[in-house]
Coordinates of C-alpha atoms in Angstrom, one line a residue:
Chain A
M1 CA -16.8 -27.4 3.2
A2 CA -19.5 -25.8 5.3
M3 CA -22.8 -25.3 3.7
D4 CA -22.4 -21.5 3.7
G5 CA -19.0 -21.7 1.9
Y6 CA -20.5 -24.3 -0.5
R7 CA -23.3 -21.9 -1.5
G8 CA -20.8 -19.1 -2.0
F9 CA -18.6 -21.3 -4.1
L10 CA -21.5 -22.5 -6.2
G11 CA -22.7 -18.9 -6.8
L12 CA -19.2 -17.9 -8.0
L13 CA -18.8 -21.0 -10.1
V14 CA -22.1 -20.4 -11.9
S15 CA -21.2 -16.8 -12.4
A16 CA -17.8 -17.7 -13.9
L17 CA -19.4 -20.3 -16.2
L18 CA -22.1 -17.9 -17.2
V19 CA -19.6 -15.1 -18.0
G20 CA -17.3 -17.5 -19.7
F21 CA -20.1 -18.9 -21.9
L22 CA -21.1 -15.3 -22.7
S23 CA -17.6 -14.4 -23.7
V24 CA -17.5 -17.4 -26.1
L25 CA -21.0 -16.4 -27.4
F26 CA -19.9 -12.8 -27.9
A27 CA -16.8 -13.9 -29.8
L28 CA -19.0 -16.0 -32.1
V29 CA -21.6 -13.3 -32.6
W30 CA -18.8 -10.8 -33.3
V31 CA -17.3 -12.8 -36.2
L32 CA -20.7 -14.3 -37.5
H33 CA -22.8 -11.2 -37.3
Y34 CA -20.5 -8.2 -37.4
R35 CA -17.6 -9.7 -39.4
E36 CA -17.8 -12.1 -42.4
G37 CA -18.2 -15.4 -40.6
L38 CA -16.0 -18.4 -40.4
G39 CA -14.1 -20.4 -43.0
W40 CA -10.6 -21.6 -44.0
D41 CA -10.0 -19.7 -47.1
G42 CA -6.9 -17.6 -46.4
G43 CA -9.1 -14.6 -46.0
S44 CA -11.1 -12.9 -43.3
L45 CA -13.2 -16.0 -42.7
E46 CA -10.0 -17.8 -41.7
F47 CA -8.7 -14.9 -39.6
N48 CA -12.0 -15.0 -37.7
W49 CA -11.2 -18.4 -36.2
H50 CA -8.4 -16.6 -34.4
P51 CA -10.5 -14.6 -31.8
V52 CA -13.1 -17.4 -31.5
L53 CA -10.5 -20.1 -30.7
A54 CA -8.5 -17.7 -28.5
V55 CA -11.5 -16.9 -26.4
T56 CA -12.9 -20.5 -26.3
G57 CA -9.6 -22.3 -25.7
F58 CA -7.1 -20.0 -24.3
V59 CA -9.4 -18.0 -22.0
F60 CA -12.5 -20.1 -21.2
I61 CA -11.2 -23.7 -21.2
Q62 CA -7.9 -22.6 -19.5
G63 CA -9.9 -20.8 -16.8
I64 CA -12.0 -24.0 -16.1
A65 CA -8.8 -26.1 -16.1
I66 CA -7.4 -23.8 -13.4
I67 CA -10.3 -24.3 -11.0
V68 CA -11.1 -27.9 -11.7
Y69 CA -9.6 -29.1 -8.4
R70 CA -11.9 -26.8 -6.5
L71 CA -15.1 -28.5 -7.4
P72 CA -16.2 -30.1 -4.1
W73 CA -18.0 -33.1 -5.7
T74 CA -14.7 -34.1 -7.3
W75 CA -12.9 -34.4 -3.9
K76 CA -13.9 -38.1 -3.7
C77 CA -12.4 -38.7 -7.1
S78 CA -8.8 -39.9 -7.3
K79 CA -6.1 -37.3 -7.6
L80 CA -4.9 -39.0 -10.7
L81 CA -8.3 -38.6 -12.4
M82 CA -8.4 -34.9 -11.5
K83 CA -4.8 -34.3 -12.7
S84 CA -5.8 -36.0 -16.0
I85 CA -8.8 -33.7 -16.3
H86 CA -6.6 -30.7 -15.5
A87 CA -4.0 -31.7 -18.0
G88 CA -6.6 -32.7 -20.6
L89 CA -8.4 -29.4 -20.4
N90 CA -5.1 -27.5 -20.7
A91 CA -4.1 -29.7 -23.6
V92 CA -7.4 -28.8 -25.4
A93 CA -6.8 -25.2 -24.6
A94 CA -3.2 -25.4 -26.0
I95 CA -4.4 -27.1 -29.2
L96 CA -7.1 -24.5 -29.8
A97 CA -4.6 -21.7 -29.1
I98 CA -2.2 -23.2 -31.6
I99 CA -4.9 -23.5 -34.3
A100 CA -5.8 -19.8 -33.5
V101 CA -2.1 -18.9 -34.2
V102 CA -2.0 -21.0 -37.4
A103 CA -5.1 -19.3 -38.7
V104 CA -3.6 -15.8 -38.4
F105 CA -0.2 -16.9 -39.8
D106 CA -2.0 -18.5 -42.8
Y107 CA -4.2 -15.4 -43.2
H108 CA -1.1 -13.1 -43.1
S109 CA 0.8 -15.2 -45.6
V110 CA -2.1 -15.4 -48.1
Q111 CA -2.8 -11.6 -47.7
R112 CA 1.0 -10.8 -47.8
I113 CA 0.7 -9.0 -44.4
P114 CA 4.0 -9.1 -42.4
H115 CA 4.1 -11.5 -39.4
M116 CA 4.9 -10.8 -35.8
Y117 CA 5.2 -7.0 -35.7
S118 CA 2.7 -6.0 -33.1
L119 CA 3.0 -6.2 -29.3
H120 CA -0.1 -8.4 -29.4
S121 CA 1.8 -10.9 -31.5
W122 CA 5.0 -10.8 -29.5
V123 CA 3.2 -11.4 -26.2
G124 CA 0.7 -13.8 -27.6
L125 CA 3.2 -16.1 -29.3
T126 CA 5.4 -16.1 -26.2
A127 CA 2.4 -17.1 -24.2
V128 CA 1.5 -20.0 -26.4
I129 CA 5.1 -21.3 -26.4
L130 CA 5.4 -21.0 -22.6
Y131 CA 1.9 -22.5 -22.2
V132 CA 3.0 -25.6 -24.1
L133 CA 6.2 -25.7 -22.1
Q134 CA 4.2 -25.5 -18.9
L135 CA 2.0 -28.4 -20.1
V136 CA 4.9 -30.6 -21.0
L137 CA 6.7 -30.0 -17.8
G138 CA 3.5 -30.5 -15.8
L139 CA 2.9 -33.8 -17.6
F140 CA 6.4 -35.1 -16.8
I141 CA 6.7 -33.8 -13.3
F142 CA 3.1 -34.2 -11.9
L143 CA 1.1 -36.6 -14.0
L144 CA 3.6 -39.3 -15.0
P145 CA 4.7 -41.2 -12.0
W146 CA 8.5 -40.8 -12.4
A147 CA 9.4 -37.6 -10.7
P148 CA 10.6 -37.8 -7.1
L149 CA 8.3 -36.2 -4.5
S150 CA 11.0 -33.7 -3.6
L151 CA 11.1 -32.4 -7.2
R152 CA 7.3 -32.1 -7.2
A153 CA 7.5 -30.1 -4.0
V154 CA 10.0 -27.7 -5.4
V155 CA 8.3 -27.2 -8.8
M156 CA 4.7 -26.9 -7.5
P157 CA 4.8 -23.3 -6.4
I158 CA 6.5 -22.4 -9.8
H159 CA 3.9 -24.4 -11.7
V160 CA 1.0 -22.6 -9.9
Y161 CA 2.6 -19.2 -10.3
S162 CA 3.4 -19.6 -13.9
G163 CA 0.0 -21.0 -14.7
L164 CA -1.8 -18.0 -13.2
L165 CA 0.7 -15.6 -14.8
L166 CA 0.1 -17.1 -18.2
F167 CA -3.7 -17.0 -17.7
G168 CA -3.4 -13.2 -16.9
T169 CA -1.1 -12.7 -19.8
V170 CA -3.4 -14.4 -22.2
I171 CA -6.3 -12.2 -21.1
A172 CA -4.1 -9.1 -21.6
T173 CA -3.2 -10.4 -25.0
V174 CA -6.8 -10.9 -26.0
L175 CA -7.6 -7.3 -24.9
M176 CA -4.8 -6.1 -27.1
G177 CA -6.1 -8.2 -30.0
V178 CA -9.6 -6.8 -29.6
T179 CA -8.1 -3.3 -29.6
E180 CA -6.0 -4.0 -32.8
K181 CA -8.9 -5.5 -34.7
L182 CA -11.4 -2.8 -33.9
F183 CA -8.9 -0.1 -35.0
F184 CA -8.3 -2.1 -38.2
V185 CA -11.9 -2.8 -39.3
L186 CA -13.9 0.1 -37.9
K187 CA -13.2 2.8 -40.5
D188 CA -15.4 5.5 -42.1
P189 CA -18.3 5.8 -42.2
T190 CA -18.5 4.2 -38.8
P191 CA -15.1 4.6 -37.3
Y192 CA -14.3 3.2 -33.8
H193 CA -14.4 6.7 -32.3
S194 CA -18.0 7.1 -33.4
L195 CA -18.7 4.1 -31.2
P196 CA -20.8 2.0 -33.7
P197 CA -22.7 -1.1 -32.4
E198 CA -19.8 -3.4 -33.3
G199 CA -17.5 -1.2 -31.1
V200 CA -19.8 -1.3 -28.1
F201 CA -20.4 -5.0 -28.6
T202 CA -16.7 -6.0 -28.8
N203 CA -15.7 -3.6 -26.0
T204 CA -18.3 -5.5 -23.9
L205 CA -16.6 -8.8 -25.0
G206 CA -13.4 -7.4 -23.6
L207 CA -15.1 -6.5 -20.3
L208 CA -16.7 -10.0 -20.1
I209 CA -13.2 -11.6 -20.5
L210 CA -11.8 -9.4 -17.7
V211 CA -14.7 -10.3 -15.4
F212 CA -14.2 -14.0 -16.2
G213 CA -10.5 -13.7 -15.3
A214 CA -11.4 -11.9 -12.1
L215 CA -13.9 -14.6 -11.0
I216 CA -11.4 -17.4 -11.8
F217 CA -8.7 -15.6 -9.8
W218 CA -11.0 -15.2 -6.8
I219 CA -12.2 -18.8 -6.8
V220 CA -8.6 -20.2 -7.1
T221 CA -7.2 -18.0 -4.3
R222 CA -9.8 -18.8 -1.6
P223 CA -8.1 -21.2 0.9
Q224 CA -11.3 -22.6 2.1
W225 CA -12.2 -23.9 -1.3
K226 CA -9.1 -25.9 -1.8
R227 CA -9.3 -29.7 -2.4
P228 CA -8.5 -31.2 1.0
K229 CA -5.2 -32.9 1.5
E230 CA -5.4 -36.6 1.6
P231 CA -4.6 -37.9 5.1
G232 CA -1.0 -38.8 5.8
C233 CA 0.4 -36.8 2.9
T234 CA 3.0 -34.9 4.9
L235 CA 6.3 -35.2 3.1
L236 CA 9.5 -34.5 4.9
Q237 CA 11.7 -32.0 3.1
P238 CA 15.5 -32.2 2.8
N239 CA 15.7 -29.1 5.0
G240 CA 13.8 -30.8 7.8
G241 CA 10.5 -28.9 7.3
A242 CA 7.3 -30.6 6.4
T243 CA 5.8 -30.0 3.0
E244 CA 2.8 -28.5 4.7
G245 CA 5.0 -25.7 5.6
M246 CA 6.1 -24.9 2.0
E247 CA 2.5 -24.3 1.1
G248 CA 0.7 -21.2 0.9
A249 CA 1.2 -18.4 -1.5
I250 CA 0.8 -19.8 -4.8
A251 CA 2.3 -22.7 -3.3
A252 CA 2.9 -26.2 -3.0
S253 CA 2.7 -29.6 -1.4
S254 CA 3.4 -32.7 -3.2
G255 CA 3.1 -36.4 -2.9
D256 CA 2.6 -39.3 -5.2
D257 CA -1.1 -39.6 -4.8
T258 CA -1.6 -36.7 -2.6
D259 CA -0.1 -33.7 -4.1
K260 CA -2.3 -30.8 -4.7
A261 CA -1.9 -29.8 -8.3
D262 CA -4.3 -27.0 -8.0
A263 CA -3.6 -23.4 -7.5
E264 CA -2.6 -23.0 -3.9
L265 CA -2.8 -19.4 -3.3
S266 CA -3.8 -20.4 0.1
S267 CA -2.8 -21.6 3.5
E268 CA -3.3 -24.5 5.8
G269 CA -3.9 -22.3 8.8
A270 CA -4.4 -23.8 12.1
A271 CA -8.1 -23.1 12.2
R272 CA -8.9 -24.3 8.8
K273 CA -12.2 -25.9 9.3
R274 CA -14.1 -27.9 6.7
T275 CA -17.0 -30.1 7.2
F276 CA -16.8 -32.5 4.4
G277 CA -19.9 -33.8 2.8
L278 CA -18.0 -36.7 1.4
D279 CA -16.9 -40.0 2.9
E280 CA -13.3 -39.0 2.9
T281 CA -11.6 -42.1 3.9
G282 CA -13.7 -44.6 2.1
Q283 CA -14.1 -43.3 -1.4
R284 CA -10.9 -41.6 -2.3
S285 CA -8.7 -43.8 -4.4
T286 CA -5.0 -43.3 -5.0
M287 CA -2.8 -43.4 -8.0
Chain B
M1 CA 14.7 -14.7 6.8
A2 CA 17.4 -17.2 6.2
M3 CA 20.5 -15.8 4.4
D4 CA 19.7 -17.9 1.3
G5 CA 16.1 -16.6 1.1
Y6 CA 17.4 -13.1 1.7
R7 CA 19.8 -13.2 -1.2
G8 CA 17.0 -14.6 -3.4
F9 CA 14.7 -11.8 -2.3
L10 CA 17.4 -9.1 -2.9
G11 CA 18.1 -10.5 -6.4
L12 CA 14.4 -10.3 -7.3
L13 CA 13.9 -6.9 -5.7
V14 CA 16.9 -5.5 -7.7
S15 CA 15.6 -7.1 -10.9
A16 CA 12.1 -5.6 -10.3
L17 CA 13.6 -2.1 -9.6
L18 CA 15.8 -2.4 -12.6
V19 CA 13.0 -3.5 -15.0
G20 CA 10.7 -0.9 -13.4
F21 CA 13.2 1.9 -13.9
L22 CA 13.8 0.7 -17.5
S23 CA 10.1 0.8 -18.2
V24 CA 9.9 4.4 -17.0
L25 CA 13.0 5.3 -19.0
F26 CA 11.6 3.7 -22.1
A27 CA 8.3 5.6 -21.7
L28 CA 10.3 8.8 -21.4
V29 CA 12.5 8.0 -24.4
W30 CA 9.5 7.0 -26.4
V31 CA 7.7 10.4 -26.0
L32 CA 10.9 12.6 -26.0
H33 CA 12.8 10.9 -28.8
Y34 CA 10.2 9.2 -31.0
R35 CA 7.2 11.4 -30.3
E36 CA 7.1 15.2 -30.0
G37 CA 8.2 15.6 -26.3
L38 CA 6.2 16.8 -23.3
G39 CA 4.2 19.9 -22.7
W40 CA 0.7 21.1 -21.7
D41 CA -0.6 22.6 -24.9
G42 CA -3.7 20.6 -25.7
G43 CA -1.8 18.8 -28.4
S44 CA 0.5 15.8 -28.7
L45 CA 2.9 17.2 -26.1
E46 CA 0.1 17.1 -23.6
F47 CA -1.1 13.7 -24.7
N48 CA 2.4 12.4 -24.2
W49 CA 2.1 12.9 -20.4
H50 CA -0.5 10.1 -20.5
P51 CA 1.9 7.1 -21.2
V52 CA 4.7 8.6 -19.0
L53 CA 2.5 9.1 -16.0
A54 CA 0.6 5.8 -16.5
V55 CA 3.9 3.8 -16.5
T56 CA 5.6 5.8 -13.8
G57 CA 2.6 6.0 -11.4
F58 CA 0.1 3.4 -12.2
V59 CA 2.7 0.6 -13.0
F60 CA 6.0 1.3 -11.3
I61 CA 5.0 3.1 -8.1
Q62 CA 1.9 0.9 -7.6
G63 CA 4.2 -2.2 -8.0
I64 CA 6.6 -0.9 -5.3
A65 CA 3.6 -0.1 -3.0
I66 CA 2.5 -3.7 -3.4
I67 CA 5.8 -5.2 -2.1
V68 CA 6.8 -2.6 0.4
Y69 CA 5.9 -4.8 3.4
R70 CA 8.2 -7.5 2.0
L71 CA 11.4 -5.5 2.6
P72 CA 13.1 -7.3 5.5
W73 CA 14.9 -4.2 6.7
T74 CA 11.5 -2.6 7.4
W75 CA 10.3 -5.4 9.6
K76 CA 11.6 -3.6 12.7
C77 CA 9.7 -0.5 11.7
S78 CA 6.2 0.0 13.2
K79 CA 3.3 -1.4 11.2
L80 CA 1.7 2.0 11.2
L81 CA 4.7 3.5 9.5
M82 CA 4.7 0.8 6.8
K83 CA 1.0 1.2 6.3
S84 CA 1.5 4.9 5.8
I85 CA 4.2 4.3 3.2
H86 CA 2.0 1.7 1.5
A87 CA -0.9 4.2 1.4
G88 CA 1.3 7.1 0.5
L89 CA 2.8 5.3 -2.5
N90 CA -0.6 4.2 -3.7
A91 CA -1.9 7.8 -3.2
V92 CA 1.0 9.1 -5.4
A93 CA 0.2 6.5 -8.0
A94 CA -3.5 7.4 -7.9
I95 CA -2.6 11.1 -8.4
L96 CA -0.3 10.4 -11.3
A97 CA -2.9 8.1 -12.9
I98 CA -5.6 10.9 -12.5
I99 CA -3.3 13.5 -14.1
A100 CA -2.6 10.9 -16.9
V101 CA -6.4 10.7 -17.5
V102 CA -6.9 14.5 -17.4
A103 CA -4.1 14.9 -20.0
V104 CA -5.8 12.6 -22.4
F105 CA -9.3 14.1 -21.8
D106 CA -7.9 17.6 -22.3
Y107 CA -6.1 16.5 -25.5
H108 CA -9.3 14.9 -26.9
S109 CA -11.4 18.0 -26.1
V110 CA -9.0 20.4 -27.7
Q111 CA -8.5 18.1 -30.8
R112 CA -12.3 17.4 -30.9
I113 CA -11.6 13.6 -30.6
P114 CA -14.5 11.7 -29.0
H115 CA -13.9 10.5 -25.4
M116 CA -14.3 7.0 -24.0
Y117 CA -14.9 4.9 -27.1
S118 CA -12.0 2.4 -26.9
L119 CA -11.8 -0.7 -24.8
H120 CA -8.6 0.8 -23.4
S121 CA -10.5 3.8 -22.2
W122 CA -13.4 1.7 -20.7
V123 CA -11.0 -0.5 -18.7
G124 CA -8.6 2.2 -17.9
L125 CA -11.1 4.7 -16.4
T126 CA -12.8 1.8 -14.5
A127 CA -9.4 0.9 -13.1
V128 CA -8.7 4.5 -12.0
I129 CA -12.1 4.8 -10.2
L130 CA -11.8 1.4 -8.5
Y131 CA -8.2 2.2 -7.5
V132 CA -9.3 5.4 -5.8
L133 CA -12.1 3.5 -4.1
Q134 CA -9.6 0.9 -2.9
L135 CA -7.4 3.6 -1.6
V136 CA -10.2 5.4 0.3
L137 CA -11.6 2.1 1.8
G138 CA -8.0 1.0 2.7
L139 CA -7.5 4.3 4.4
F140 CA -10.6 4.1 6.5
I141 CA -10.5 0.4 7.3
F142 CA -6.8 -0.2 7.8
L143 CA -4.9 3.0 8.4
L144 CA -7.2 5.0 10.5
P145 CA -7.7 3.5 13.9
W146 CA -11.5 3.3 14.0
A147 CA -12.4 0.1 12.2
P148 CA -13.0 -2.9 14.5
L149 CA -10.5 -5.8 14.1
S150 CA -13.3 -8.1 13.0
L151 CA -14.0 -5.8 10.0
R152 CA -10.3 -5.7 9.1
A153 CA -10.1 -9.4 9.2
V154 CA -13.1 -9.8 6.8
V155 CA -11.9 -7.1 4.4
M156 CA -8.2 -7.9 4.2
P157 CA -8.5 -10.8 1.8
I158 CA -10.7 -8.7 -0.5
H159 CA -8.3 -5.8 -0.2
V160 CA -5.3 -7.9 -1.2
Y161 CA -7.3 -9.6 -4.0
S162 CA -8.6 -6.4 -5.5
G163 CA -5.2 -4.7 -5.2
L164 CA -3.5 -7.4 -7.2
L165 CA -6.4 -7.6 -9.7
L166 CA -6.2 -3.9 -10.2
F167 CA -2.4 -4.1 -10.7
G168 CA -2.9 -6.8 -13.4
T169 CA -5.7 -4.8 -15.0
V170 CA -3.6 -1.7 -15.2
I171 CA -0.8 -3.6 -16.9
A172 CA -3.3 -5.0 -19.4
T173 CA -4.6 -1.5 -20.0
V174 CA -1.1 -0.1 -20.6
L175 CA -0.5 -2.9 -23.2
M176 CA -3.8 -1.9 -24.9
G177 CA -2.7 1.7 -24.8
V178 CA 0.6 1.0 -26.4
T179 CA -1.2 -1.1 -29.1
E180 CA -3.6 1.7 -29.8
K181 CA -1.0 4.5 -30.0
L182 CA 1.3 2.5 -32.3
F183 CA -1.5 1.8 -34.8
F184 CA -2.4 5.5 -34.7
V185 CA 1.0 7.0 -35.2
L186 CA 3.0 4.5 -37.2
K187 CA 1.7 5.2 -40.7
D188 CA 3.3 5.3 -44.1
P189 CA 6.1 5.5 -45.0
T190 CA 7.0 3.5 -41.8
P191 CA 3.8 1.7 -40.8
Y192 CA 3.7 -0.5 -37.7
H193 CA 3.8 -3.6 -39.8
S194 CA 7.1 -2.7 -41.3
L195 CA 8.4 -2.8 -37.8
P196 CA 10.2 0.6 -37.6
P197 CA 12.6 1.3 -34.7
E198 CA 9.8 3.0 -32.8
G199 CA 7.7 -0.1 -33.1
V200 CA 10.4 -2.4 -31.8
F201 CA 11.3 0.1 -29.1
T202 CA 7.7 0.5 -27.8
N203 CA 6.9 -3.2 -28.1
T204 CA 9.9 -3.7 -25.9
L205 CA 8.5 -1.2 -23.4
G206 CA 5.3 -3.4 -23.3
L207 CA 7.4 -6.5 -22.6
L208 CA 9.4 -4.7 -19.8
I209 CA 6.1 -3.8 -18.2
L210 CA 4.9 -7.4 -18.3
V211 CA 8.2 -8.6 -16.8
F212 CA 7.9 -6.0 -14.1
G213 CA 4.4 -7.2 -13.3
A214 CA 5.6 -10.9 -13.2
L215 CA 8.4 -10.0 -10.8
I216 CA 6.1 -8.1 -8.4
F217 CA 3.6 -11.0 -8.6
W218 CA 6.3 -13.5 -7.7
I219 CA 7.8 -11.4 -4.8
V220 CA 4.4 -10.8 -3.3
T221 CA 3.2 -14.4 -3.4
R222 CA 6.2 -16.1 -1.7
P223 CA 5.1 -17.0 1.8
Q224 CA 8.7 -17.0 3.2
W225 CA 9.1 -13.3 2.3
K226 CA 6.1 -12.1 4.3
R227 CA 6.5 -9.6 7.1
P228 CA 6.5 -11.7 10.2
K229 CA 3.5 -11.5 12.4
E230 CA 4.0 -9.6 15.6
P231 CA 3.8 -11.9 18.6
G232 CA 0.4 -12.3 20.3
C233 CA -1.6 -11.1 17.4
T234 CA -4.0 -14.0 17.1
L235 CA -7.5 -12.7 17.0
L236 CA -10.4 -14.8 17.9
Q237 CA -13.1 -14.8 15.2
P238 CA -16.9 -14.9 15.7
N239 CA -17.0 -18.4 14.4
G240 CA -14.5 -19.5 17.0
G241 CA -11.5 -19.9 14.7
A242 CA -8.4 -17.9 15.0
T243 CA -7.5 -15.2 12.5
E244 CA -4.5 -17.2 11.6
G245 CA -6.7 -19.7 10.1
M246 CA -8.4 -17.3 7.7
E247 CA -5.1 -16.5 6.3
G248 CA -3.5 -17.8 3.2
A249 CA -4.7 -17.3 -0.3
I250 CA -4.6 -13.7 -0.9
A251 CA -5.5 -13.5 2.6
A252 CA -5.9 -12.0 5.8
S253 CA -5.1 -11.4 9.4
S254 CA -5.8 -8.3 11.2
G255 CA -5.1 -6.6 14.4
D256 CA -4.7 -3.1 15.5
D257 CA -1.0 -2.9 15.5
T258 CA -0.4 -6.3 14.1
D259 CA -2.4 -6.8 11.0
K260 CA -0.6 -7.6 7.9
A261 CA -1.6 -5.2 5.3
D262 CA 0.6 -6.7 2.6
A263 CA -0.4 -9.1 0.0
E264 CA -0.7 -12.4 1.8
L265 CA -0.9 -14.9 -1.0
S266 CA 0.8 -17.1 1.5
S267 CA 0.4 -19.4 4.4
E268 CA 1.6 -19.7 7.9
G269 CA 2.4 -23.3 7.5
A270 CA 3.6 -25.4 10.4
A271 CA 7.1 -25.5 9.2
R272 CA 7.5 -21.8 8.3
K273 CA 11.0 -21.1 9.4
R274 CA 12.6 -17.8 9.5
T275 CA 15.8 -16.7 11.1
F276 CA 15.3 -13.1 11.7
G277 CA 18.3 -10.9 11.4
L278 CA 16.4 -8.3 13.4
D279 CA 15.9 -7.9 17.1
E280 CA 12.3 -8.7 16.8
T281 CA 11.0 -8.1 20.3
G282 CA 13.0 -5.1 21.1
Q283 CA 12.7 -2.8 18.2
R284 CA 9.2 -3.2 16.9
S285 CA 6.9 -0.5 18.0
T286 CA 3.2 -0.6 17.8
M287 CA 0.5 1.8 16.7

């Protein structure tokens, strides 16, 4: 990566981390300062874990998991290590998302509130289920060594597409959740439409989450910030084309120790030029 | 495009059109059957234009505008014509979105409801403003003949990225709007949490819009469904690379009569193989 591109990447990465941290902080301040705090009591304290865990796990950690292959200082690490980190972060995100769902189901049960009636709940539960499915399929197809390379090459574009689609859907779900909650809790004498401090603060949380999503989406779709292919990873396809040619879009490329499990909304254009700061050939280990 | 890929494209296009039409239909049935109908009276009838126009213009027409370069039977049309259609559809979408916003502002004013307090309104109005900005910048940089090719090459990845980001943000905004409205109007004796028919119906509208977005996102990110480059369009860049190399990601390529104004989440990989059904050289006119 040329020094210019590196600085640009660092700037955006720091921005994304900052906005992501701020989102988590805002979610915490929301429930600790404006709401009743946190607890596991079947009441509001338990419900409050729902937004905190959703923002921390399902938004922030998932976002970082998406861009982890892009960090240039990891390019000398083995692909297996990076895949494990990608899978591990997504697994943590999934666990936090599941606990977030459990918290709200438990709260509803104790409070005798019906389950699963809102659009937020329909989309959110679907997203959690598909996210776990994505994680399990990813584990078996890309992380464990059994899947044939041809299968990996076919599945990779779908994996990347569905990963980004889920990330976007999760953000939309969080925005719906914020909307629901504010209409529930901001009543007289400070209704939501009078724009009390809690309304302004939590609207801002929603904006921060949107900006975080936008930054992750930009970082992951810049072709020049992709993890470089390991040398000699071209894989012949059944149709006679090389894997390289299937790439692009939210696309693919696969190989046992050489596949690119990151989001490849990118190309390997003819003039792609990187000046690597790393000792490429020497330090990169394989699976 | 090979016959196989062509069938796949057609299947997805028909699905997207079907789901998009259904979304518009559901929005209409929602306000005509479950709500009070349409009118311009400063009351609910006027408000009801808001969801109808948002879904029709800002979701459906914008979605079609995004994929219009992908239609293989347009590949023999001039790039200028296709750009005009892309810009025209986006302009129609912008006008409908603005009328949708006017309807709700007028409704709020007449009913003495405060403006701009909800997260939905903050994100939605920002999206409309940025969408108009995107349209104006797109007009001056890509449609009108004045901008230098180097500027087009630099701006194209940003144009494609911000276009897709806005499309996703609009969908998230619509889902927040559905959430808001259902909590407002579904009160005793049929509150939202009792899941009355209107709740189920309008939740389904939300799901349809999400599926429409997912289909558009898939279609626009398949590299093999991109409008082929006109021959001889390689543009040398200041840094010495060819434009072709800047492509990929949500990326770029530009040229007076040859730029690709569609969403290029794709690559021009070495093995990209298309068998064109069209007489490429003969029928394609230039700007």
